[in-house]
Short mmCIF file of C-alpha atoms and ligand atoms in Angstrom, two decimals:
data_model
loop_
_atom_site.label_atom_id
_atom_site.label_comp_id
_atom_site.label_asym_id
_atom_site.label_seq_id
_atom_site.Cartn_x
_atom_site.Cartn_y
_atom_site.Cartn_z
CA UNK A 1 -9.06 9.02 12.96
CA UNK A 2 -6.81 6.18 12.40
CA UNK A 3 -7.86 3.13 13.39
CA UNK A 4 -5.59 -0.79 12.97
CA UNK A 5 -2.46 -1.38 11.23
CA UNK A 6 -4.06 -2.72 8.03
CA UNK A 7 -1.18 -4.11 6.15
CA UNK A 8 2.46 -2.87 6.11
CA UNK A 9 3.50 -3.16 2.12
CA UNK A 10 7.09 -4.84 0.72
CA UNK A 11 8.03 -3.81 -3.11
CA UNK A 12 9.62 -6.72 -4.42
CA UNK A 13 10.98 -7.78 -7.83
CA UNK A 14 9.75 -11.11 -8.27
CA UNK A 15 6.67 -11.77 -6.47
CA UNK A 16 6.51 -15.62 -6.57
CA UNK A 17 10.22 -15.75 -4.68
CA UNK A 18 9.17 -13.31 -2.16
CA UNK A 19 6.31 -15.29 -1.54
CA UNK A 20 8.14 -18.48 -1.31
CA UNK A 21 10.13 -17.20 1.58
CA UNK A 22 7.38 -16.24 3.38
CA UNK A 23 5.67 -19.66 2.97
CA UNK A 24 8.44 -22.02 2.76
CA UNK A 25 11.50 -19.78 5.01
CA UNK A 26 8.94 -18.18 7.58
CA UNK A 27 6.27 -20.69 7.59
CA UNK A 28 3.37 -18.00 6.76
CA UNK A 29 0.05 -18.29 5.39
CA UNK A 30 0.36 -17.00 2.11
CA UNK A 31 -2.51 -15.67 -0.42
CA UNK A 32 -3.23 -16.30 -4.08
CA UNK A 33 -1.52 -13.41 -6.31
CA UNK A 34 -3.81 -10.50 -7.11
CA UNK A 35 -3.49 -8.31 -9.97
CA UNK A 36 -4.50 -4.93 -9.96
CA UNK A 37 -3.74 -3.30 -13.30
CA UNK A 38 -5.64 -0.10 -12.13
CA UNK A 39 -2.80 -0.02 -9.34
CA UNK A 40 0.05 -1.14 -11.68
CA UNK A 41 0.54 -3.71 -9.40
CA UNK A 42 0.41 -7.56 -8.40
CA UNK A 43 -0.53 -8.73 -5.18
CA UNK A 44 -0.15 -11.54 -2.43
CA UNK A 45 -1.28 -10.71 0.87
CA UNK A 46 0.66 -12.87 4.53
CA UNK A 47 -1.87 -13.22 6.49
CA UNK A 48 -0.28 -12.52 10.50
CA UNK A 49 -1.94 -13.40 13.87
CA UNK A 50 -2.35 -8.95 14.07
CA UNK A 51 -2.01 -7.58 10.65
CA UNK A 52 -0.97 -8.33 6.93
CA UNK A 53 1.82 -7.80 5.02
CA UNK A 54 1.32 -6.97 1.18
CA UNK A 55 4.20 -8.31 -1.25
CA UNK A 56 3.62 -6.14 -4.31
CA UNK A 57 5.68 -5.95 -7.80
CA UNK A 58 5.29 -4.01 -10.73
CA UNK A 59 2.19 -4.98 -13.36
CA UNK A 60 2.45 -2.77 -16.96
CA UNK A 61 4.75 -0.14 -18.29
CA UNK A 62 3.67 2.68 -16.09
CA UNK A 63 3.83 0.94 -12.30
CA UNK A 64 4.24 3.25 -9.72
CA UNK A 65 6.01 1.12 -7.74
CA UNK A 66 8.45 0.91 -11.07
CA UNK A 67 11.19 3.53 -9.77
CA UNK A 68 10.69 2.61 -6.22
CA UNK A 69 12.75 -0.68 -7.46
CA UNK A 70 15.00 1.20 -9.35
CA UNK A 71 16.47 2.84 -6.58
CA UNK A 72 15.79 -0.56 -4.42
CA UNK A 73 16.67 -3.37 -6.83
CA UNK A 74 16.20 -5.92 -3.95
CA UNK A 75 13.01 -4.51 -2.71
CA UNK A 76 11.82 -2.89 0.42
CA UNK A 77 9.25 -1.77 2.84
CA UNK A 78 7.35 0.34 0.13
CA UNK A 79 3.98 1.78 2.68
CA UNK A 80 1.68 1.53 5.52
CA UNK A 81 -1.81 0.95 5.58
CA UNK A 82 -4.04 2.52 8.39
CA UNK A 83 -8.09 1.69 8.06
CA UNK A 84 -10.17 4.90 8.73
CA UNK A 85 -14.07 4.42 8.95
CA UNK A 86 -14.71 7.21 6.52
CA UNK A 87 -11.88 7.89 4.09
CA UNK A 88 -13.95 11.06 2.57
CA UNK A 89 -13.77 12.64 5.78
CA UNK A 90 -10.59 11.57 6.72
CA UNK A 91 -9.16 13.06 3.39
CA UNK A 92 -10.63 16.25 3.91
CA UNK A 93 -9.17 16.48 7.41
CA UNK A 94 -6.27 15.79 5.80
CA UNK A 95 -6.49 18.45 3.07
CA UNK A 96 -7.29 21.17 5.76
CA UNK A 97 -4.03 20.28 7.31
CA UNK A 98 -2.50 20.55 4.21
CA UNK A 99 -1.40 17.00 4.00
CA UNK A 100 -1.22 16.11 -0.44
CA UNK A 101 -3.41 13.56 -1.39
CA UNK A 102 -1.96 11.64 -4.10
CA UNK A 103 -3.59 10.89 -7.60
CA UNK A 104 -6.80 12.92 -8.39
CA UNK A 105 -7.85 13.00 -5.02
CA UNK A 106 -10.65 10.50 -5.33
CA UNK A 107 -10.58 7.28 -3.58
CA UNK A 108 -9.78 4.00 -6.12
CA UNK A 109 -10.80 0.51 -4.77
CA UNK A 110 -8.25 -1.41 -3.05
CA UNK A 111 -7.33 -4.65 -3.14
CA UNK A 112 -9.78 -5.59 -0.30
CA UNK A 113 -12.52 -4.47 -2.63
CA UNK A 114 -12.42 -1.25 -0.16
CA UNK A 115 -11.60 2.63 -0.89
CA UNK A 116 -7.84 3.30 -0.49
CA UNK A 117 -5.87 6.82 -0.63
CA UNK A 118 -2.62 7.45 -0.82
CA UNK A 119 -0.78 10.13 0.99
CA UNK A 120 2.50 12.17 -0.78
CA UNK A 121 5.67 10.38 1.22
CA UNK A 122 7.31 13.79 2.26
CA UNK A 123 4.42 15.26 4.52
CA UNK A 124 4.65 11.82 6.75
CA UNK A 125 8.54 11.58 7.45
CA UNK A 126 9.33 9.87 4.75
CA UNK A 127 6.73 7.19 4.89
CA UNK A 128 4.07 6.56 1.65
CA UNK A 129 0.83 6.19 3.79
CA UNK A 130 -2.09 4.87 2.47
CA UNK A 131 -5.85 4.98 3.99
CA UNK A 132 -8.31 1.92 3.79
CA UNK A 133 -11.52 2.56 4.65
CA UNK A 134 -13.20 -0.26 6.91
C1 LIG B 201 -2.81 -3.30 -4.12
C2 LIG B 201 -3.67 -2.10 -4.15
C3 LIG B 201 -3.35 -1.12 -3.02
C4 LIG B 201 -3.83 -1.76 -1.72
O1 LIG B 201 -5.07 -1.97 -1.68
O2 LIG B 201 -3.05 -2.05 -0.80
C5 LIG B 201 -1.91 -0.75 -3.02
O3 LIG B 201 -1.17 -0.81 -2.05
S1 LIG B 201 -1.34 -0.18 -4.55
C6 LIG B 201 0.41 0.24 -4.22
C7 LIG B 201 1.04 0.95 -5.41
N1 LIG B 201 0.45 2.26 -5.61
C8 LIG B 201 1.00 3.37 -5.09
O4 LIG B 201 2.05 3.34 -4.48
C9 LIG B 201 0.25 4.67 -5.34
C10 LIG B 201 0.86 5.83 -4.59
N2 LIG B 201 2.24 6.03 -4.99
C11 LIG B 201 2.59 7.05 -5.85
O5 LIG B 201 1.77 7.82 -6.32
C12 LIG B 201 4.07 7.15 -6.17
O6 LIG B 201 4.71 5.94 -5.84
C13 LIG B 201 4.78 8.30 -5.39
C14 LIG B 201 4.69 8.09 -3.90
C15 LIG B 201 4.17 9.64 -5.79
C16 LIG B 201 6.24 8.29 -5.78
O7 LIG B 201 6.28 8.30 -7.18
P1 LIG B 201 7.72 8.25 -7.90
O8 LIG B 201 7.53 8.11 -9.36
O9 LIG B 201 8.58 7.22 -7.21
O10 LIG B 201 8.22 9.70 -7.63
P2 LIG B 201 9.63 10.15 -7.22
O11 LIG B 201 10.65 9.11 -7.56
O12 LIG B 201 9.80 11.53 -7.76
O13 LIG B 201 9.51 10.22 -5.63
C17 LIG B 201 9.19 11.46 -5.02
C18 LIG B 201 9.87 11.43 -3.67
O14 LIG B 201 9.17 10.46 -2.88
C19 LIG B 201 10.09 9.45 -2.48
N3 LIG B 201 9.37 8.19 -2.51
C20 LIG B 201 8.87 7.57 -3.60
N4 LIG B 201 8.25 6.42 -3.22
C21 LIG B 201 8.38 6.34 -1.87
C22 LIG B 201 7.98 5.40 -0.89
N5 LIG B 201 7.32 4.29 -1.23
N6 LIG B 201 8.27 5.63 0.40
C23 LIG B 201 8.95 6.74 0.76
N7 LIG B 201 9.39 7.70 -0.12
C24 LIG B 201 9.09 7.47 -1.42
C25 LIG B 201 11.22 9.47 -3.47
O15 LIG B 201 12.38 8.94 -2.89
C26 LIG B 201 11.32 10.95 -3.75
O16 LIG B 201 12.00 11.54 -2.68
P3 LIG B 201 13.25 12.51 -3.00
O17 LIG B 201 14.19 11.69 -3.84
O18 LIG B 201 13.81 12.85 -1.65
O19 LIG B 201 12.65 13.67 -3.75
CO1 CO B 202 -1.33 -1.31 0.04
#
């Protein structure tokens, strides 16, 4: 079922820093911010030689990423991102295995323009996995 490493996710609290460090400290390609008010979030996306990694702060009042920093004020590794080719079937494996899919169930588009899920942190050892489908 699970296919590449999509992007590995970093919750930060000031998205134009963290992004400086990756450009200016670690030299990385760096994208334009996204924001994603139907994900309570904003976006810029490191582009690696093998996979991505997503800096993402809080956008609005009701961010889910909002308490996240609370407990982290610095930031931290916030999820994983695994592509599945069909995230409808994927989710119902994952339903029959009694895995919790978070929200209403239904995919929401990404910020790749694809279908993403989320998956409830405590049924994947402590780890907030979300789906992409490819
Ligand atoms: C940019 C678009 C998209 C993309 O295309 O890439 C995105 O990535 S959007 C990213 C932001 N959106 C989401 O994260 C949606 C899914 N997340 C949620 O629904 C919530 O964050 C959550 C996972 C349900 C947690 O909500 P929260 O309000 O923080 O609930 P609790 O504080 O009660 O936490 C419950 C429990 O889970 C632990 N937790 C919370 N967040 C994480 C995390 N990121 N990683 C691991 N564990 C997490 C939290 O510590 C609580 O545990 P206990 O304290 O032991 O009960
Ligand atoms: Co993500």
């Amino acid at each position: 079922m699970l296919k590449r490493l999509n992007h590995v996710a970093i919750a930060v609290p000031d998205l134009s820093a963290a992004a400086a460090i990756y450009r200016d400290t670690l030299g990385a390609k760096v994208s334009a911010p996204q924001s994603l008010p139907e994900h309570g979030v904003t976006v810029v996306f490191v582009e690696l030689d093998n996979t991505k990694i997503e800096l993402l702060e809080p956008l609005g009042e009701k961010s889910p990423i909002a308490s996240f920093l609370d407990k982290s004020p610095s930031g931290g590794i916030h999820h994983v991102c695994y592509e599945v080719d069909d995230i409808i079937a994927a989710r119902d494996h994952l339903k029959e295995k009694g895995a919790r899919i978070l929200g209403d169930g239904e995919p929401k588009t990404g910020a790749h323009g694809k279908p993403v899920l989320f998956l409830h942190p405590k049924d994947f050892n402590g780890t907030l996995v979300e789906l992409e489908q490819i």
